[in-house]
Short mmCIF file of C-alpha atoms and ligand atoms in Angstrom, two decimals:
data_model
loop_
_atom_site.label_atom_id
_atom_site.label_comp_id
_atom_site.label_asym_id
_atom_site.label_seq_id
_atom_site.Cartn_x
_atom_site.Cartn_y
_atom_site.Cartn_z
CA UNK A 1 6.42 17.03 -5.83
CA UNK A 2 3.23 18.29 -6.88
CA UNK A 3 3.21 19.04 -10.61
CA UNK A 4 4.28 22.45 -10.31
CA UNK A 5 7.13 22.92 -7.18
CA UNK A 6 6.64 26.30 -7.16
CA UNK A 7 3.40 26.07 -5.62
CA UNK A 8 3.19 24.98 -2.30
CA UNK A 9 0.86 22.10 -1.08
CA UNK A 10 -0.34 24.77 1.16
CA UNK A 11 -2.16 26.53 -1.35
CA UNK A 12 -2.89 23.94 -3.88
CA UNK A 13 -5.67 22.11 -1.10
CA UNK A 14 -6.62 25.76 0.54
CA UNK A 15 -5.18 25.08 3.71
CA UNK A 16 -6.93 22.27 4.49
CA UNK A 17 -4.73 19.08 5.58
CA UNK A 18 -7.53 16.40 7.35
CA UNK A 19 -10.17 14.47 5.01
CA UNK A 20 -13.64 12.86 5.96
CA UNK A 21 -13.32 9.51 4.26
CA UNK A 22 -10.83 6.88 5.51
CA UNK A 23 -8.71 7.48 2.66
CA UNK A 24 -6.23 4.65 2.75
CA UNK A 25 -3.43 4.52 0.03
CA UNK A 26 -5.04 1.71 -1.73
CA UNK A 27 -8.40 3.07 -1.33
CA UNK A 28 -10.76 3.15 -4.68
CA UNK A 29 -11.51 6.25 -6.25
CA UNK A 30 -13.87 5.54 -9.62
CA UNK A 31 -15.89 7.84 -11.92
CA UNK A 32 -19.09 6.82 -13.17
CA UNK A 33 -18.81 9.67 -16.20
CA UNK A 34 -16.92 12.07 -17.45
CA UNK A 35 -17.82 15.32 -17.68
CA UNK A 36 -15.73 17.21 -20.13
CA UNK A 37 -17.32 20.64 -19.46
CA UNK A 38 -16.60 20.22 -15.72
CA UNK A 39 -13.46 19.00 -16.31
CA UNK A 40 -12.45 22.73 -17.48
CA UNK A 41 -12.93 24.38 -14.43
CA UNK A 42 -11.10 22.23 -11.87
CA UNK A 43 -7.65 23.25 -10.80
CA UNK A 44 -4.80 21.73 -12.89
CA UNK A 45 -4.06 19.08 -10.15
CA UNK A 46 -7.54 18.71 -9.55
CA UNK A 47 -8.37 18.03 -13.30
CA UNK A 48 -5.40 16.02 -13.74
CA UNK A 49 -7.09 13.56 -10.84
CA UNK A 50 -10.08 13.66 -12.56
CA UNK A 51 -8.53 12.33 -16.28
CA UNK A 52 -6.80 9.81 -14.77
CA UNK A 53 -9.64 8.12 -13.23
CA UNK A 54 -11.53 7.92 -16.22
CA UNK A 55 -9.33 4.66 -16.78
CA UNK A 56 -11.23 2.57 -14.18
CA UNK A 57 -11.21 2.58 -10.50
CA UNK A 58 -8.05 3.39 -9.27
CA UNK A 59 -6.04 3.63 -5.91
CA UNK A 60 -5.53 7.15 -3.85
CA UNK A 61 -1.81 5.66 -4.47
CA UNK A 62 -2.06 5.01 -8.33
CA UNK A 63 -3.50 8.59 -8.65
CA UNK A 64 -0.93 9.86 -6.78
CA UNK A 65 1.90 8.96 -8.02
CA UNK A 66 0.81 8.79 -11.60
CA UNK A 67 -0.29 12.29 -11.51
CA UNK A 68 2.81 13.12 -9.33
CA UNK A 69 0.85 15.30 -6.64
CA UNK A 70 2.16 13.98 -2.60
CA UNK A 71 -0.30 11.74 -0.86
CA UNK A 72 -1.36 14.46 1.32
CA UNK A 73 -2.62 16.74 -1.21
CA UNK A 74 -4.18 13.58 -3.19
CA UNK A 75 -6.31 13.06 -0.79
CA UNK A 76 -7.56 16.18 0.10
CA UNK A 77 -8.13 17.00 -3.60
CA UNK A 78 -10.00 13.45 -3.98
CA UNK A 79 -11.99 14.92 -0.84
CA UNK A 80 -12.61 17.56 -3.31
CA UNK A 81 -13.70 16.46 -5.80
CA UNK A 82 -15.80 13.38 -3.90
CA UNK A 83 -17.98 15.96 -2.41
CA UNK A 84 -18.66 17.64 -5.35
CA UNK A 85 -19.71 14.40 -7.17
CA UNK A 86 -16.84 14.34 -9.76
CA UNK A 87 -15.94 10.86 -8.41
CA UNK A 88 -16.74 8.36 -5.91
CA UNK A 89 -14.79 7.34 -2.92
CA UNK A 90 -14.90 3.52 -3.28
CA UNK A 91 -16.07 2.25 0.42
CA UNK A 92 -15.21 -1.12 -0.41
CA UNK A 93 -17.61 -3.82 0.74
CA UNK A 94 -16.36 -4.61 3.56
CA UNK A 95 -16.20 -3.25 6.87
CA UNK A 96 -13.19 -4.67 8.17
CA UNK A 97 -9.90 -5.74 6.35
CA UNK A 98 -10.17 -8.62 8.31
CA UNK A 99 -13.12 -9.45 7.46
CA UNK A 100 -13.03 -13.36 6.69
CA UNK A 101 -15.09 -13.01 3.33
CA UNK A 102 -12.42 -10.77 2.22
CA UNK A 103 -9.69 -12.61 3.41
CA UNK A 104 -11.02 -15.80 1.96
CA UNK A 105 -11.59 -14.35 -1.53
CA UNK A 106 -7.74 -12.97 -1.37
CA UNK A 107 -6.40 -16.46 -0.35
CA UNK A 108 -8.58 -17.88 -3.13
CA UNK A 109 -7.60 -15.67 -5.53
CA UNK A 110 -4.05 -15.84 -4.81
CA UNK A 111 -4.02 -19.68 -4.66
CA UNK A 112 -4.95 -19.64 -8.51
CA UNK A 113 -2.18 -17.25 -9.24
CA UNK A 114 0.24 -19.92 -8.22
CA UNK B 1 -2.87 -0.80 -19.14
CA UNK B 2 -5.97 -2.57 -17.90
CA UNK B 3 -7.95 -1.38 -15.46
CA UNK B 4 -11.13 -3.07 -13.53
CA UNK B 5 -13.42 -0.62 -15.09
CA UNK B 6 -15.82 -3.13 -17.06
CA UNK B 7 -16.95 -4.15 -13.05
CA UNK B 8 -17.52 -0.82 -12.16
CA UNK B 9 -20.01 0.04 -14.69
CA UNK B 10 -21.76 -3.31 -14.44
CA UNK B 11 -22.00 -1.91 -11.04
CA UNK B 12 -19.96 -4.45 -9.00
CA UNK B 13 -18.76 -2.54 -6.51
CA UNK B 14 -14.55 -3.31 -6.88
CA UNK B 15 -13.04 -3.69 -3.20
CA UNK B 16 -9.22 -3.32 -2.75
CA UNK B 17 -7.01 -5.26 -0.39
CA UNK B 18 -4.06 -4.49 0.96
CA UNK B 19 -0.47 -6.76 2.21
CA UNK B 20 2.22 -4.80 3.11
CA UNK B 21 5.90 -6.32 2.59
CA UNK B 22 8.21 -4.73 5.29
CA UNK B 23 12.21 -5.84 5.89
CA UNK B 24 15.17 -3.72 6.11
CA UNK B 25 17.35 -2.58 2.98
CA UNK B 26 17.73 -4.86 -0.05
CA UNK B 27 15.92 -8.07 1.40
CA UNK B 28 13.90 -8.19 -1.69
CA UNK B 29 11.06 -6.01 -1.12
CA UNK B 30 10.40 -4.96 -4.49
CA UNK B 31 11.30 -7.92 -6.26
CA UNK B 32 8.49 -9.62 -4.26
CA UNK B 33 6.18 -7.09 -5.21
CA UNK B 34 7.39 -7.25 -8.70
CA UNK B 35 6.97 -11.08 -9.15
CA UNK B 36 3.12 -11.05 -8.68
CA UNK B 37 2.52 -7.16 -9.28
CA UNK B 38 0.35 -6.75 -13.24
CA UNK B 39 1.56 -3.17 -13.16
CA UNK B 40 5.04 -2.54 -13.37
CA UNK B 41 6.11 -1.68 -9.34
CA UNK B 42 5.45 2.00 -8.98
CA UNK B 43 8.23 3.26 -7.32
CA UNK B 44 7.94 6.65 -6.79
CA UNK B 45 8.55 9.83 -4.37
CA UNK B 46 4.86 10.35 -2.41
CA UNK B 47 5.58 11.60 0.86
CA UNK B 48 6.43 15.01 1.27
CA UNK B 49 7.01 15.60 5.10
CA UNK B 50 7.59 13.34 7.45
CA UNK B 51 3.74 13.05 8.96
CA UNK B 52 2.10 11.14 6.21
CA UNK B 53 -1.00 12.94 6.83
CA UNK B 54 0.40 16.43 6.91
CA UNK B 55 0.31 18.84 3.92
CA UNK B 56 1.27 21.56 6.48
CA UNK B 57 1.47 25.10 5.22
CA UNK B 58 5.55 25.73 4.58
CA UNK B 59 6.08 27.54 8.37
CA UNK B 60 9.66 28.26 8.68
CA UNK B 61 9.74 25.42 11.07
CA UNK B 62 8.34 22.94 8.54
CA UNK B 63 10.35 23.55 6.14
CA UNK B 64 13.37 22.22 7.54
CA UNK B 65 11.83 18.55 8.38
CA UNK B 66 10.58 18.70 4.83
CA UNK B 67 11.76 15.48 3.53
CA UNK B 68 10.54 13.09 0.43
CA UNK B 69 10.31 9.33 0.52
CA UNK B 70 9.49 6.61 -2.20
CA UNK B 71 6.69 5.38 -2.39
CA UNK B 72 6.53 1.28 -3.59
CA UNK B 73 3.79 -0.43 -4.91
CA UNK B 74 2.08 -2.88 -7.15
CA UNK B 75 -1.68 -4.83 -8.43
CA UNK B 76 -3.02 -7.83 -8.60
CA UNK B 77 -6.09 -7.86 -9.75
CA UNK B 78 -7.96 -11.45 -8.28
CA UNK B 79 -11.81 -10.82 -9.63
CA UNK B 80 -13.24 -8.40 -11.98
CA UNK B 81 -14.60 -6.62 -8.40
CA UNK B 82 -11.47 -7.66 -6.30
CA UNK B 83 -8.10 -5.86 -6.37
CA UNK B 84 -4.69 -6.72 -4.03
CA UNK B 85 -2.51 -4.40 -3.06
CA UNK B 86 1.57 -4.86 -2.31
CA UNK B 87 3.03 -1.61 -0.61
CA UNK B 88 6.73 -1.83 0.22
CA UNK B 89 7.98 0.28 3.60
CA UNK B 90 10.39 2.48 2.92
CA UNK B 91 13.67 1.18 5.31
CA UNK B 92 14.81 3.31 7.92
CA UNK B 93 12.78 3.63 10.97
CA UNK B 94 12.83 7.26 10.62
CA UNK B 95 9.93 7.01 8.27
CA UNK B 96 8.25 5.19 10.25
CA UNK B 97 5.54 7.61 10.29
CA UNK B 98 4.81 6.44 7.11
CA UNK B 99 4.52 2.92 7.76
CA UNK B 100 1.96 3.92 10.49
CA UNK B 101 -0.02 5.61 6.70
CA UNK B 102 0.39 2.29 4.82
CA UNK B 103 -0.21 -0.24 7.24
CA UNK B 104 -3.67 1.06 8.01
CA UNK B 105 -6.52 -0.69 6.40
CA UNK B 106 -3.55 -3.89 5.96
CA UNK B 107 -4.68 -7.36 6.04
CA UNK B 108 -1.42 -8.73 6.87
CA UNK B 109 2.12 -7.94 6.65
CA UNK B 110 5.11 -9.98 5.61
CA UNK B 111 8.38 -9.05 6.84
CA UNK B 112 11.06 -10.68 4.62
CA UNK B 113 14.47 -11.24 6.02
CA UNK B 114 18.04 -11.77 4.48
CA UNK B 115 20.07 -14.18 6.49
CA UNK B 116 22.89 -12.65 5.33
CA UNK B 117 21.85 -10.21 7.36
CA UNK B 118 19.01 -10.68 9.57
CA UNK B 119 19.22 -7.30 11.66
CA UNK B 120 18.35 -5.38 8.79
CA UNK B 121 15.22 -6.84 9.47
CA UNK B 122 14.59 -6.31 13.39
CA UNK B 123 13.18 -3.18 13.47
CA UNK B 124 10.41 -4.20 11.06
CA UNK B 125 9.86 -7.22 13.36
CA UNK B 126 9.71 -5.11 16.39
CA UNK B 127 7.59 -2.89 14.35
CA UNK B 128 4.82 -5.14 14.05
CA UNK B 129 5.29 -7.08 17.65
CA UNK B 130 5.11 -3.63 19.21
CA UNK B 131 3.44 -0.97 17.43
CA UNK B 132 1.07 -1.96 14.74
CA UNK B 133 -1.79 -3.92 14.98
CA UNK B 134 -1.65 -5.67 11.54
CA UNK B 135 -1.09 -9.25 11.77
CA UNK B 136 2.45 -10.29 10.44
CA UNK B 137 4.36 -13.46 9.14
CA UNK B 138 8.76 -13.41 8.70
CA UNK B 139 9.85 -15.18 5.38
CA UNK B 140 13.08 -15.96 4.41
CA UNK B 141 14.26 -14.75 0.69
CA UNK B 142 16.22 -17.67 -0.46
CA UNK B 143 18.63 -15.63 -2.36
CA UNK B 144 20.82 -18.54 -3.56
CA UNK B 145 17.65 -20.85 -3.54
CA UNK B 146 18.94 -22.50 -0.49
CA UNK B 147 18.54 -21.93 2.82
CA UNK B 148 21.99 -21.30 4.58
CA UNK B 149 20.71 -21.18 8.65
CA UNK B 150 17.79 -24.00 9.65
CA UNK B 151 14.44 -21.63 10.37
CA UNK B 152 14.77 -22.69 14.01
CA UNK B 153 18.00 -20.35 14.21
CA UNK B 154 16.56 -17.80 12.49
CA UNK B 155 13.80 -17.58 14.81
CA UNK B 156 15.86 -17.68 17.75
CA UNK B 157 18.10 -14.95 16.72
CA UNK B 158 14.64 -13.01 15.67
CA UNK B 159 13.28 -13.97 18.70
CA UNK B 160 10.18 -14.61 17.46
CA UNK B 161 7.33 -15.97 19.26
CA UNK B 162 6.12 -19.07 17.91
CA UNK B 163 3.07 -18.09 17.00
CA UNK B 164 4.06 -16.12 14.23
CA UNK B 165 4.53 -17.84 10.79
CA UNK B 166 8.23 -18.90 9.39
CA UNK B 167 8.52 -19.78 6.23
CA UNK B 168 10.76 -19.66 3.46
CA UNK B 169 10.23 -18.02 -0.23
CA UNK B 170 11.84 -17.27 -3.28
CA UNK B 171 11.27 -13.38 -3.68
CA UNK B 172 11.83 -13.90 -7.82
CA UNK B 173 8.97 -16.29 -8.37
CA UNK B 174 5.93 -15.79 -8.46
CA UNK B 175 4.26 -18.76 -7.16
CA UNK B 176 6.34 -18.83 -3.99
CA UNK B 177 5.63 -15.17 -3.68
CA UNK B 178 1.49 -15.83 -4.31
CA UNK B 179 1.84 -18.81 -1.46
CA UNK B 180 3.68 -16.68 1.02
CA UNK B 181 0.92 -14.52 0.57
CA UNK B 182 -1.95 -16.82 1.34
CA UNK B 183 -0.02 -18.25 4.35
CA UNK B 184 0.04 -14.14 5.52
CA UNK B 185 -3.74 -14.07 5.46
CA UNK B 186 -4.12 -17.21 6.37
CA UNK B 187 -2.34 -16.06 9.71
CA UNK B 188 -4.74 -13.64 10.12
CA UNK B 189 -7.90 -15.22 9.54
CA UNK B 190 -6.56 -17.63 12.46
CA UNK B 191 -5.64 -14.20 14.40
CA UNK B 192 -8.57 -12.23 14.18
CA UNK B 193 -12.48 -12.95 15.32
CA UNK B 194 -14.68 -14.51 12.38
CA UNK B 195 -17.07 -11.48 12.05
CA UNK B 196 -13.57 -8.50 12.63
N1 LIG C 201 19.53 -14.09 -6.44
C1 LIG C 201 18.52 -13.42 -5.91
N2 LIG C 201 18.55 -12.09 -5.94
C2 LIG C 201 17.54 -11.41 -5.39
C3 LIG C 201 16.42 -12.07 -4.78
N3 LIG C 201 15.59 -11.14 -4.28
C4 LIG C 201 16.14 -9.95 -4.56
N4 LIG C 201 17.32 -10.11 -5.23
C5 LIG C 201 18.21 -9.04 -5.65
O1 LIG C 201 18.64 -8.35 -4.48
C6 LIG C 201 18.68 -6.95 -4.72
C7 LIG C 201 17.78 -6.20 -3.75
O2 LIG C 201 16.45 -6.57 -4.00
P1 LIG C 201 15.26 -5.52 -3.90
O3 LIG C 201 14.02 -6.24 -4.26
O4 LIG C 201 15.58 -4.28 -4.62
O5 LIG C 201 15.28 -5.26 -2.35
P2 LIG C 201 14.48 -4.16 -1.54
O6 LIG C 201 14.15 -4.78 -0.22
O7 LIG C 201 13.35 -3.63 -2.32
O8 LIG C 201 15.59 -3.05 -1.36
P3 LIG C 201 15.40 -1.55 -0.86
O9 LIG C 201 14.10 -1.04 -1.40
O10 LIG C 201 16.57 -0.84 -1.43
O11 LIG C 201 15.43 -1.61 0.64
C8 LIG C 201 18.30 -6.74 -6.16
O12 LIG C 201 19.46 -6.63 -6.93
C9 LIG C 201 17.52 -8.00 -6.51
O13 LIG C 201 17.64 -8.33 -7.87
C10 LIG C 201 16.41 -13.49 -4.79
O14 LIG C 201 15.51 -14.15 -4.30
N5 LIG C 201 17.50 -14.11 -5.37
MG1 LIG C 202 12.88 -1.66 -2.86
#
């Protein structure tokens, strides 16, 4: 599952399995530049997280399946490379999903989809 | 592709959302998604044991439980700085530990049911009476475009309390699919406090 099955997820996030953020599979993950020079020394799943989000903000699930490394290792990786200001982990601006500001903008949206 | 990026750099922060569409095997889960998704569904293999969470190290132990699951989603983007999420459960209950990953941070769920056979769908009902806290609405996927049992009989045989949302939707179209939708969050913003 990760890009290379002959390395196991074990080693690929150092052992580590729990993450600080609330990283929720449609979580943001954005970069505000890229840094080509950095982008050299990251791990090859690391630095394959790292070129995809170039694109725009992006979902821990997007990035995960696009760069075909399992959710768990995603998100430790994202962790990563978060706290090592590669990227930003996209809060959101709300607190709760149920938030009625959020909610209404959703229905809003939505209702002009239709 | 497109992406939301122009917001990002104008520095709108871009907040995600998140409806999960649950229902047993073939009810239309991913043609739902598909009908309002902007990306094509991503359907793809995510989970690699069978704690969401866990990227254990390969113990002799874990190795044997190792098990992959698909992985179903699609976009909608709403505003240049607001994004909505579908995520499809996978079926059986044994991955329910996954369901447990995607439903946190949900704004609603739909469950969609197939009258042609309406226990696929009870353990995804008793999933969200019982053990989530994500506020949930049952719609029927008109699969012939009509309705073949009156919604009253469906809810009986679902017994479903009847203060959860009914309703009725065509899983190919996109409209029905977009109102379904707003009548999920609707149900929540009638379920949950004003400030949650
Ligand atoms: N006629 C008709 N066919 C539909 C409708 N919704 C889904 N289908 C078809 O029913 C089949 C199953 O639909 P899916 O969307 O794959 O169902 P699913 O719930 O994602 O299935 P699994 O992921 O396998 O559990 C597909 O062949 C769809 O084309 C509908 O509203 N009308
Ligand atoms: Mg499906």
């Amino acid at each position: 599952m990760s890009g290379n099955p002959w390395v196991r997820p074990y080693v690929l996030t150092g052992g580590r399995t729990q993450t600080k953020h609330q990283l929720y599979v449609h979580t943001l993950v954005s970069a505000s530049h890229f840094d080509a020079r950095a982008a050299t020394k990251l791990t090859p799943e690391s630095r394959r997280l790292y070129d995809r989000v170039r694109l725009g903000p992006q979902s821990v699930a997007e990035l995960s399946a696009h760069c075909g490394i399992s959710l768990g290792v995603t998100r430790v990786l994202l962790e990563d490379l978060a706290s090592t200001d590669h990227l930003q982990i996209n809060d959101g601006a709300y607190d709760s999903p149920f938030d009625h500001r959020l909610l209404k903008r959703v229905i809003d949206g939505l209702s002009e989809l239709g | 592709m497109a992406f939301p990026s122009s917001a990002d750099r104008q520095g709108l922060t871009v907040t995600s959302a998140k409806i999960v569409v649950a229902g047993g095997f073939g009810v239309g889960k991913s043609t739902l998604v598909a009908s309002v998704s902007e990306i094509p569904p991503v359907n793809t293999e995510a989970w690699m044991t069978q704690a969401g969470e866990s990227v254990d190290p390969l113990s002799d132990s874990s190795a044997k439980t190792t098990t992959t699951v698909a992985m179903d989603f699609g976009r909608v983007t709403l505003a240049p700085d607001l994004l909505l999420y579908l995520f499809g459960t996978p079926g059986q209950p044994r991955f329910w530990p996954m369901w447990d990953d995607l439903c946190r941070g949900a704004s609603g769920a739909v469950v969609l049911v197939d009258t042609r056979q309406l226990d696929a769908s009870f353990p995804a009902v008793n999933y969200f009476e019982n053990d989530s806290d994500v506020p949930f609405i049952v719609a029927v996927n008109l699969f012939d475009g009509k309705l073949t049992h009156s919604l009253e009989k469906v809810r009986d045989a679902l017994c479903l309390d009847e203060r959860i949302p009914l309703v009725t939707v065509d899983a190919r179209d996109r409209r029905s699919t977009a109102k379904t939708l707003v009548t999920c969050l609707t149900h929540t913003m009638k379920t949950t406090p004003t400030r949650a």
